[in-house]
Short mmCIF file of C-alpha atoms in Angstrom, two decimals:
data_model
loop_
_atom_site.label_atom_id
_atom_site.label_comp_id
_atom_site.label_asym_id
_atom_site.label_seq_id
_atom_site.Cartn_x
_atom_site.Cartn_y
_atom_site.Cartn_z
CA UNK A 1 88.74 161.49 88.89
CA UNK A 2 85.58 163.20 89.94
CA UNK A 3 84.83 160.53 92.52
CA UNK A 4 88.08 161.36 94.25
CA UNK A 5 87.18 165.03 94.70
CA UNK A 6 85.65 165.26 98.14
CA UNK A 7 86.61 168.85 98.69
CA UNK A 8 86.79 171.94 96.56
CA UNK A 9 89.99 172.23 94.51
CA UNK A 10 92.81 174.19 96.06
CA UNK A 11 93.58 176.00 92.81
CA UNK A 12 91.30 177.42 90.14
CA UNK A 13 92.25 175.34 87.09
CA UNK A 14 89.57 175.03 84.46
CA UNK A 15 91.63 173.67 81.55
CA UNK A 16 95.10 172.45 80.72
CA UNK A 17 95.81 175.95 79.39
CA UNK A 18 96.05 177.02 83.05
CA UNK A 19 98.70 174.40 83.83
CA UNK A 20 102.08 175.50 85.11
CA UNK A 21 105.34 173.58 84.79
CA UNK A 22 104.65 172.00 88.18
CA UNK A 23 101.29 170.66 87.02
CA UNK A 24 102.79 169.16 83.87
CA UNK A 25 105.60 167.58 85.87
CA UNK A 26 103.00 165.90 88.08
CA UNK A 27 101.08 164.59 85.05
CA UNK A 28 104.13 163.28 83.19
CA UNK A 29 105.52 161.87 86.42
CA UNK A 30 102.34 159.82 86.84
CA UNK A 31 102.50 158.63 83.21
CA UNK A 32 106.17 157.71 83.62
CA UNK A 33 105.36 155.76 86.79
CA UNK A 34 102.69 153.82 84.89
CA UNK A 35 105.14 152.95 82.09
CA UNK A 36 107.71 151.64 84.56
CA UNK A 37 105.11 149.75 86.57
CA UNK A 38 103.70 148.19 83.39
CA UNK A 39 107.19 147.09 82.40
CA UNK A 40 107.99 145.55 85.78
CA UNK A 41 104.65 143.74 86.01
CA UNK A 42 104.53 142.60 82.39
CA UNK A 43 108.13 141.96 81.33
CA UNK A 44 107.67 138.20 81.55
CA UNK A 45 104.36 138.40 79.66
CA UNK A 46 106.27 139.06 76.43
CA UNK A 47 107.80 135.59 76.78
CA UNK A 48 104.35 134.04 77.21
CA UNK A 49 103.05 135.81 74.09
CA UNK A 50 106.09 134.68 72.11
CA UNK A 51 105.32 131.06 73.06
CA UNK A 52 101.71 131.45 71.91
CA UNK A 53 102.74 132.54 68.40
CA UNK A 54 105.89 130.48 67.83
CA UNK A 55 104.03 127.69 65.96
CA UNK A 56 103.12 130.17 63.20
CA UNK A 57 105.30 130.77 60.14
CA UNK A 58 107.94 133.40 60.85
CA UNK A 59 106.29 136.07 58.69
CA UNK A 60 102.98 135.66 60.59
CA UNK A 61 104.36 135.86 64.15
CA UNK A 62 105.02 139.60 64.07
CA UNK A 63 101.66 140.23 62.43
CA UNK A 64 99.83 138.22 65.13
CA UNK A 65 101.58 140.19 67.89
CA UNK A 66 100.81 143.46 66.06
CA UNK A 67 97.11 142.65 65.86
CA UNK A 68 97.28 141.60 69.49
CA UNK A 69 98.69 144.95 70.56
CA UNK A 70 96.00 146.83 68.59
CA UNK A 71 93.36 144.77 70.37
CA UNK A 72 95.08 145.49 73.69
CA UNK A 73 94.78 149.24 73.00
CA UNK A 74 91.07 148.86 72.26
CA UNK A 75 90.45 146.78 75.37
CA UNK A 76 92.41 149.24 77.51
CA UNK A 77 90.27 152.14 76.28
CA UNK A 78 87.00 150.25 76.90
CA UNK A 79 88.16 149.04 80.31
CA UNK A 80 89.23 152.50 81.48
CA UNK A 81 85.99 154.04 80.16
CA UNK A 82 84.04 151.40 82.09
CA UNK A 83 86.16 152.09 85.16
CA UNK A 84 85.33 155.81 84.84
CA UNK A 85 81.72 154.86 85.46
CA UNK A 86 82.27 152.12 88.07
CA UNK A 87 84.64 154.08 90.33
CA UNK A 88 81.74 156.34 91.25
CA UNK A 89 80.75 153.58 93.66
CA UNK A 90 82.88 153.28 96.77
CA UNK A 91 82.45 149.52 97.07
CA UNK A 92 83.87 149.01 93.56
CA UNK A 93 86.95 151.01 94.51
CA UNK A 94 87.21 148.98 97.72
CA UNK A 95 87.08 145.69 95.79
CA UNK A 96 89.77 146.93 93.41
CA UNK A 97 92.04 147.99 96.27
CA UNK A 98 91.55 144.69 98.10
CA UNK A 99 92.33 142.79 94.91
CA UNK A 100 95.66 144.60 94.56
CA UNK A 101 96.47 143.80 98.19
CA UNK A 102 95.58 140.17 97.48
CA UNK A 103 97.97 140.12 94.50
CA UNK A 104 100.79 141.38 96.70
CA UNK A 105 100.07 138.88 99.47
CA UNK A 106 99.67 136.00 97.03
CA UNK A 107 103.00 136.82 95.39
CA UNK A 108 104.99 136.87 98.63
CA UNK A 109 103.26 133.81 100.08
CA UNK A 110 103.88 131.86 96.89
CA UNK A 111 107.47 133.05 96.78
CA UNK A 112 108.27 130.87 99.79
CA UNK A 113 107.41 127.66 97.90
CA UNK A 114 110.39 127.30 95.58
CA UNK A 115 109.48 123.74 94.73
CA UNK A 116 106.36 124.94 92.96
CA UNK A 117 108.33 127.23 90.66
CA UNK A 118 108.10 130.96 90.19
CA UNK A 119 105.00 132.61 88.81
CA UNK A 120 106.84 133.26 85.54
CA UNK A 121 107.82 129.59 85.25
CA UNK A 122 104.23 128.53 85.86
CA UNK A 123 102.87 131.02 83.30
CA UNK A 124 105.41 129.87 80.71
CA UNK A 125 104.63 126.21 81.37
CA UNK A 126 100.90 126.84 81.00
CA UNK A 127 101.50 128.74 77.75
CA UNK A 128 103.66 125.90 76.41
CA UNK A 129 100.97 123.35 77.30
CA UNK A 130 98.30 125.48 75.63
CA UNK A 131 100.46 125.93 72.53
CA UNK A 132 101.11 122.18 72.23
CA UNK A 133 97.42 121.38 72.48
CA UNK A 134 96.51 123.99 69.86
CA UNK A 135 99.21 123.50 67.24
CA UNK A 136 96.54 123.16 64.54
CA UNK A 137 94.84 126.49 65.17
CA UNK A 138 95.27 129.02 62.40
CA UNK A 139 96.43 132.61 62.31
CA UNK A 140 93.22 134.19 63.60
CA UNK A 141 92.88 131.59 66.33
CA UNK A 142 96.33 132.59 67.52
CA UNK A 143 95.39 136.28 67.40
CA UNK A 144 92.39 135.52 69.63
CA UNK A 145 94.66 133.64 72.06
CA UNK A 146 97.03 136.63 72.20
CA UNK A 147 94.09 139.00 72.77
CA UNK A 148 92.77 136.89 75.66
CA UNK A 149 96.24 136.73 77.20
CA UNK A 150 96.58 140.53 76.92
CA UNK A 151 93.22 140.99 78.63
CA UNK A 152 94.20 138.65 81.47
CA UNK A 153 97.52 140.47 81.92
CA UNK A 154 95.99 143.97 81.92
CA UNK A 155 93.49 143.67 84.79
CA UNK A 156 96.00 144.30 87.57
CA UNK A 157 97.74 147.00 85.51
CA UNK A 158 94.49 148.94 85.01
CA UNK A 159 93.62 148.79 88.71
CA UNK A 160 97.13 149.93 89.62
CA UNK A 161 96.88 152.76 87.09
CA UNK A 162 93.66 153.99 88.71
CA UNK A 163 95.46 154.13 92.04
CA UNK A 164 98.38 156.05 90.54
CA UNK A 165 95.99 158.57 88.96
CA UNK A 166 94.30 158.94 92.34
CA UNK A 167 97.69 160.06 93.67
CA UNK A 168 97.52 163.21 91.55
CA UNK A 169 96.19 166.36 93.23
CA UNK A 170 92.40 166.42 92.90
CA UNK A 171 92.29 169.74 91.10
CA UNK A 172 94.48 168.20 88.37
CA UNK A 173 92.49 164.97 88.14
CA UNK A 174 89.23 166.78 87.46
CA UNK A 175 90.34 169.04 84.60
CA UNK A 176 88.07 168.45 81.61
CA UNK A 177 89.82 167.23 78.46
CA UNK A 178 87.40 166.22 75.73
CA UNK A 179 84.66 163.80 76.77
CA UNK A 180 86.64 162.67 79.83
CA UNK A 181 88.59 164.19 82.67
CA UNK A 182 92.37 164.36 82.72
CA UNK A 183 92.81 161.34 85.02
CA UNK A 184 91.20 159.14 82.33
CA UNK A 185 93.80 160.14 79.74
CA UNK A 186 96.63 159.69 82.24
CA UNK A 187 95.51 156.12 82.92
CA UNK A 188 94.89 155.31 79.24
CA UNK A 189 98.05 156.96 77.88
CA UNK A 190 100.22 155.47 80.61
CA UNK A 191 98.84 152.01 79.87
CA UNK A 192 99.24 152.33 76.09
CA UNK A 193 102.81 153.63 76.34
CA UNK A 194 103.54 150.91 78.87
CA UNK A 195 102.33 148.22 76.44
CA UNK A 196 104.38 149.69 73.58
CA UNK A 197 107.46 149.98 75.79
CA UNK A 198 107.04 146.42 77.02
CA UNK A 199 106.83 145.12 73.44
CA UNK A 200 109.87 147.10 72.28
CA UNK A 201 112.24 146.74 75.22
CA UNK A 202 110.92 143.68 77.08
CA UNK A 203 114.39 142.15 76.85
CA UNK A 204 115.91 145.09 78.72
CA UNK A 205 113.28 144.88 81.45
CA UNK A 206 113.98 141.15 81.82
CA UNK A 207 117.74 141.80 82.06
CA UNK A 208 117.08 144.52 84.63
CA UNK A 209 114.93 142.13 86.66
CA UNK A 210 117.65 139.47 86.44
CA UNK A 211 120.34 141.90 87.58
CA UNK A 212 118.17 143.43 90.31
CA UNK A 213 115.87 140.64 91.47
CA UNK A 214 114.59 142.95 94.19
CA UNK A 215 112.75 144.97 91.52
CA UNK A 216 110.29 142.10 91.06
CA UNK A 217 109.49 142.27 94.76
CA UNK A 218 109.32 146.08 94.56
CA UNK A 219 106.74 145.85 91.77
CA UNK A 220 104.39 143.90 94.02
CA UNK A 221 105.09 146.19 96.95
CA UNK A 222 104.05 149.06 94.68
CA UNK A 223 100.89 147.15 93.80
CA UNK A 224 100.12 146.71 97.49
CA UNK A 225 100.87 150.37 98.23
CA UNK A 226 98.51 151.42 95.43
CA UNK A 227 95.93 148.99 96.83
CA UNK A 228 96.16 150.73 100.20
CA UNK A 229 95.60 154.05 98.42
CA UNK A 230 92.43 152.73 96.76
CA UNK A 231 91.13 151.24 100.01
CA UNK A 232 91.65 154.60 101.70
CA UNK A 233 89.89 156.39 98.84
CA UNK A 234 86.92 154.01 99.08
CA UNK A 235 86.56 154.52 102.84
CA UNK A 236 86.69 158.28 102.43
CA UNK A 237 84.06 158.05 99.68
CA UNK A 238 81.89 155.91 101.93
CA UNK A 239 81.89 158.34 104.84
CA UNK A 240 82.17 161.55 102.79
CA UNK A 241 80.60 161.16 99.32
CA UNK A 242 82.42 163.19 96.67
CA UNK A 243 81.30 166.47 95.23
CA UNK A 244 80.29 166.33 91.59
CA UNK A 245 82.68 168.81 89.91
CA UNK A 246 80.17 169.52 87.14
CA UNK A 247 77.11 170.22 89.30
CA UNK A 248 78.74 170.99 92.63
CA UNK A 249 76.23 168.68 94.35
CA UNK A 250 77.44 166.56 97.26
CA UNK A 251 75.52 163.35 97.94
CA UNK A 252 74.51 162.39 101.45
CA UNK A 253 76.32 159.41 103.01
CA UNK A 254 74.38 156.21 103.53
CA UNK A 255 72.25 156.21 106.66
CA UNK A 256 74.02 153.20 108.15
CA UNK A 257 77.33 155.09 108.25
CA UNK A 258 75.90 157.29 111.00
CA UNK A 259 76.14 154.31 113.35
CA UNK A 260 79.91 154.23 112.84
CA UNK A 261 81.87 155.99 115.63
CA UNK A 262 82.65 159.61 114.83
CA UNK A 263 86.38 159.07 115.21
CA UNK A 264 86.30 156.56 112.33
CA UNK A 265 84.15 158.78 110.13
CA UNK A 266 86.50 161.73 110.60
CA UNK A 267 89.69 159.71 110.24
CA UNK A 268 91.77 160.78 107.16
CA UNK A 269 91.60 157.43 105.39
CA UNK A 270 92.92 158.62 102.04
CA UNK A 271 96.68 158.99 101.66
CA UNK A 272 97.95 162.48 101.06
CA UNK A 273 99.55 162.77 97.56
CA UNK A 274 102.89 163.66 99.14
CA UNK A 275 102.79 160.53 101.31
CA UNK A 276 101.70 158.38 98.37
CA UNK A 277 104.46 159.50 96.02
CA UNK A 278 107.07 159.44 98.78
CA UNK A 279 106.14 155.83 99.44
CA UNK A 280 106.31 154.95 95.74
CA UNK A 281 109.75 156.55 95.40
CA UNK A 282 111.05 154.93 98.59
CA UNK A 283 110.03 151.46 97.40
CA UNK A 284 111.82 151.85 94.05
CA UNK A 285 114.96 153.44 95.51
CA UNK A 286 115.04 150.85 98.29
CA UNK A 287 114.78 148.04 95.73
CA UNK A 288 117.80 149.35 93.80
CA UNK A 289 119.86 149.82 96.97
CA UNK A 290 118.98 146.35 98.29
CA UNK A 291 119.68 144.90 94.85
CA UNK A 292 123.17 146.42 94.80
CA UNK A 293 123.88 145.21 98.35
CA UNK A 294 122.59 141.71 97.53
CA UNK A 295 124.65 141.51 94.33
CA UNK A 296 127.82 142.55 96.16
CA UNK A 297 127.14 140.02 98.90
CA UNK A 298 126.58 137.25 96.36
CA UNK A 299 129.79 138.24 94.57
CA UNK A 300 131.74 138.01 97.85
CA UNK A 301 130.18 134.63 98.64
CA UNK A 302 131.05 133.31 95.17
CA UNK A 303 134.64 134.56 95.56
CA UNK A 304 134.94 132.94 99.00
CA UNK A 305 133.48 129.69 97.67
CA UNK A 306 135.99 129.65 94.82
CA UNK A 307 138.91 130.21 97.23
CA UNK A 308 137.70 127.36 99.48
CA UNK A 309 137.44 125.03 96.49
CA UNK A 310 141.01 125.89 95.46
CA UNK A 311 142.27 125.26 99.01
CA UNK A 312 140.47 121.91 99.21
CA UNK A 313 141.90 120.89 95.83
CA UNK A 314 145.45 121.72 96.93
CA UNK A 315 145.02 120.00 100.33
CA UNK A 316 143.61 116.74 98.96
CA UNK A 317 146.39 114.03 99.08
CA UNK A 318 147.10 111.97 96.00
CA UNK A 319 145.94 108.39 96.72
CA UNK A 320 148.39 105.49 96.56
CA UNK A 321 148.05 103.40 93.38
CA UNK A 322 146.53 100.01 94.19
CA UNK A 323 147.74 96.74 92.69
CA UNK A 324 145.65 93.86 91.46
CA UNK A 325 145.72 91.96 94.74
CA UNK A 326 145.04 95.08 96.75
CA UNK A 327 148.66 95.69 97.69
CA UNK A 328 150.29 98.98 97.01
CA UNK A 329 152.46 99.01 93.93
CA UNK A 330 156.12 99.80 94.46
CA UNK A 331 157.07 103.40 94.22
CA UNK A 332 159.13 104.56 91.29
CA UNK A 333 162.04 105.38 93.60
CA UNK A 334 162.22 101.79 95.07
CA UNK A 335 165.18 99.82 93.64
CA UNK A 336 164.26 96.71 91.70
CA UNK A 337 165.07 93.41 93.43
CA UNK A 338 167.13 90.87 91.48
CA UNK A 339 165.86 87.32 91.47
#
């Protein structure tokens, strides 16, 4: 992204023809990260979309979802193209980063209120209510509902994708590829493949989230980590406006920034790519490790609970049978009395 290029590139790369294996690994690694992130953030969205179309005849449900996914591709392209223009302004990047941090905080704060239900439960309930109230809408009305749901679901994914692309080395981000730079295609392609993957294997993502519940928390930690990256990028842009890779011109910072202490202006606000990707990897690996530990602990607790139940069952005495008048009935081994 040209707005993320504050310094001259460290390697002379003018086109993708100059890419080495290392460069391609970085690009495909970013795209793969976006696919996984899209799946973790949107696995439950497939259930919501299924609820929206279930009132249609069976042969129309798949068609409605297919039209919905085509519309999602179109919206994703328009949104990323708009973002390519808006991210030139540091305050827009700052707002996007703060929004991702808000999503993370909101998720973990809401997680403590079990009585209110999980976010997935709430989304499903809202979709069911909407579907009941709109049973009479036709095929195209349902397609519009699916499109609107896709748009609502994709906002956080697009912002997160911008942060992931910002984690690429700057000299890779700024390579020209058609009318846009390479970072644009990384964000768009990662989002499109993420949507396709989510539609095809949503069930597997849901099973994975059920088996490793820590992955749901990891997804929001990743969102927060990416938000920190964008906030750092915005602060660096504010104090050190980026160089335009096409013209080589560097804009002057706003006059008011000169009143900020020098130590803050010179502080390296933006995360180094190595730090960014190390953090991303650590969050995912940590989630799997904690998930395995938690599952083993739960298995031990269930086994212990079962043993205690068996012990209590064996230790419980058999009560004496009670007669009509409240007196104990004679035992079977008591000899009968003759009158």
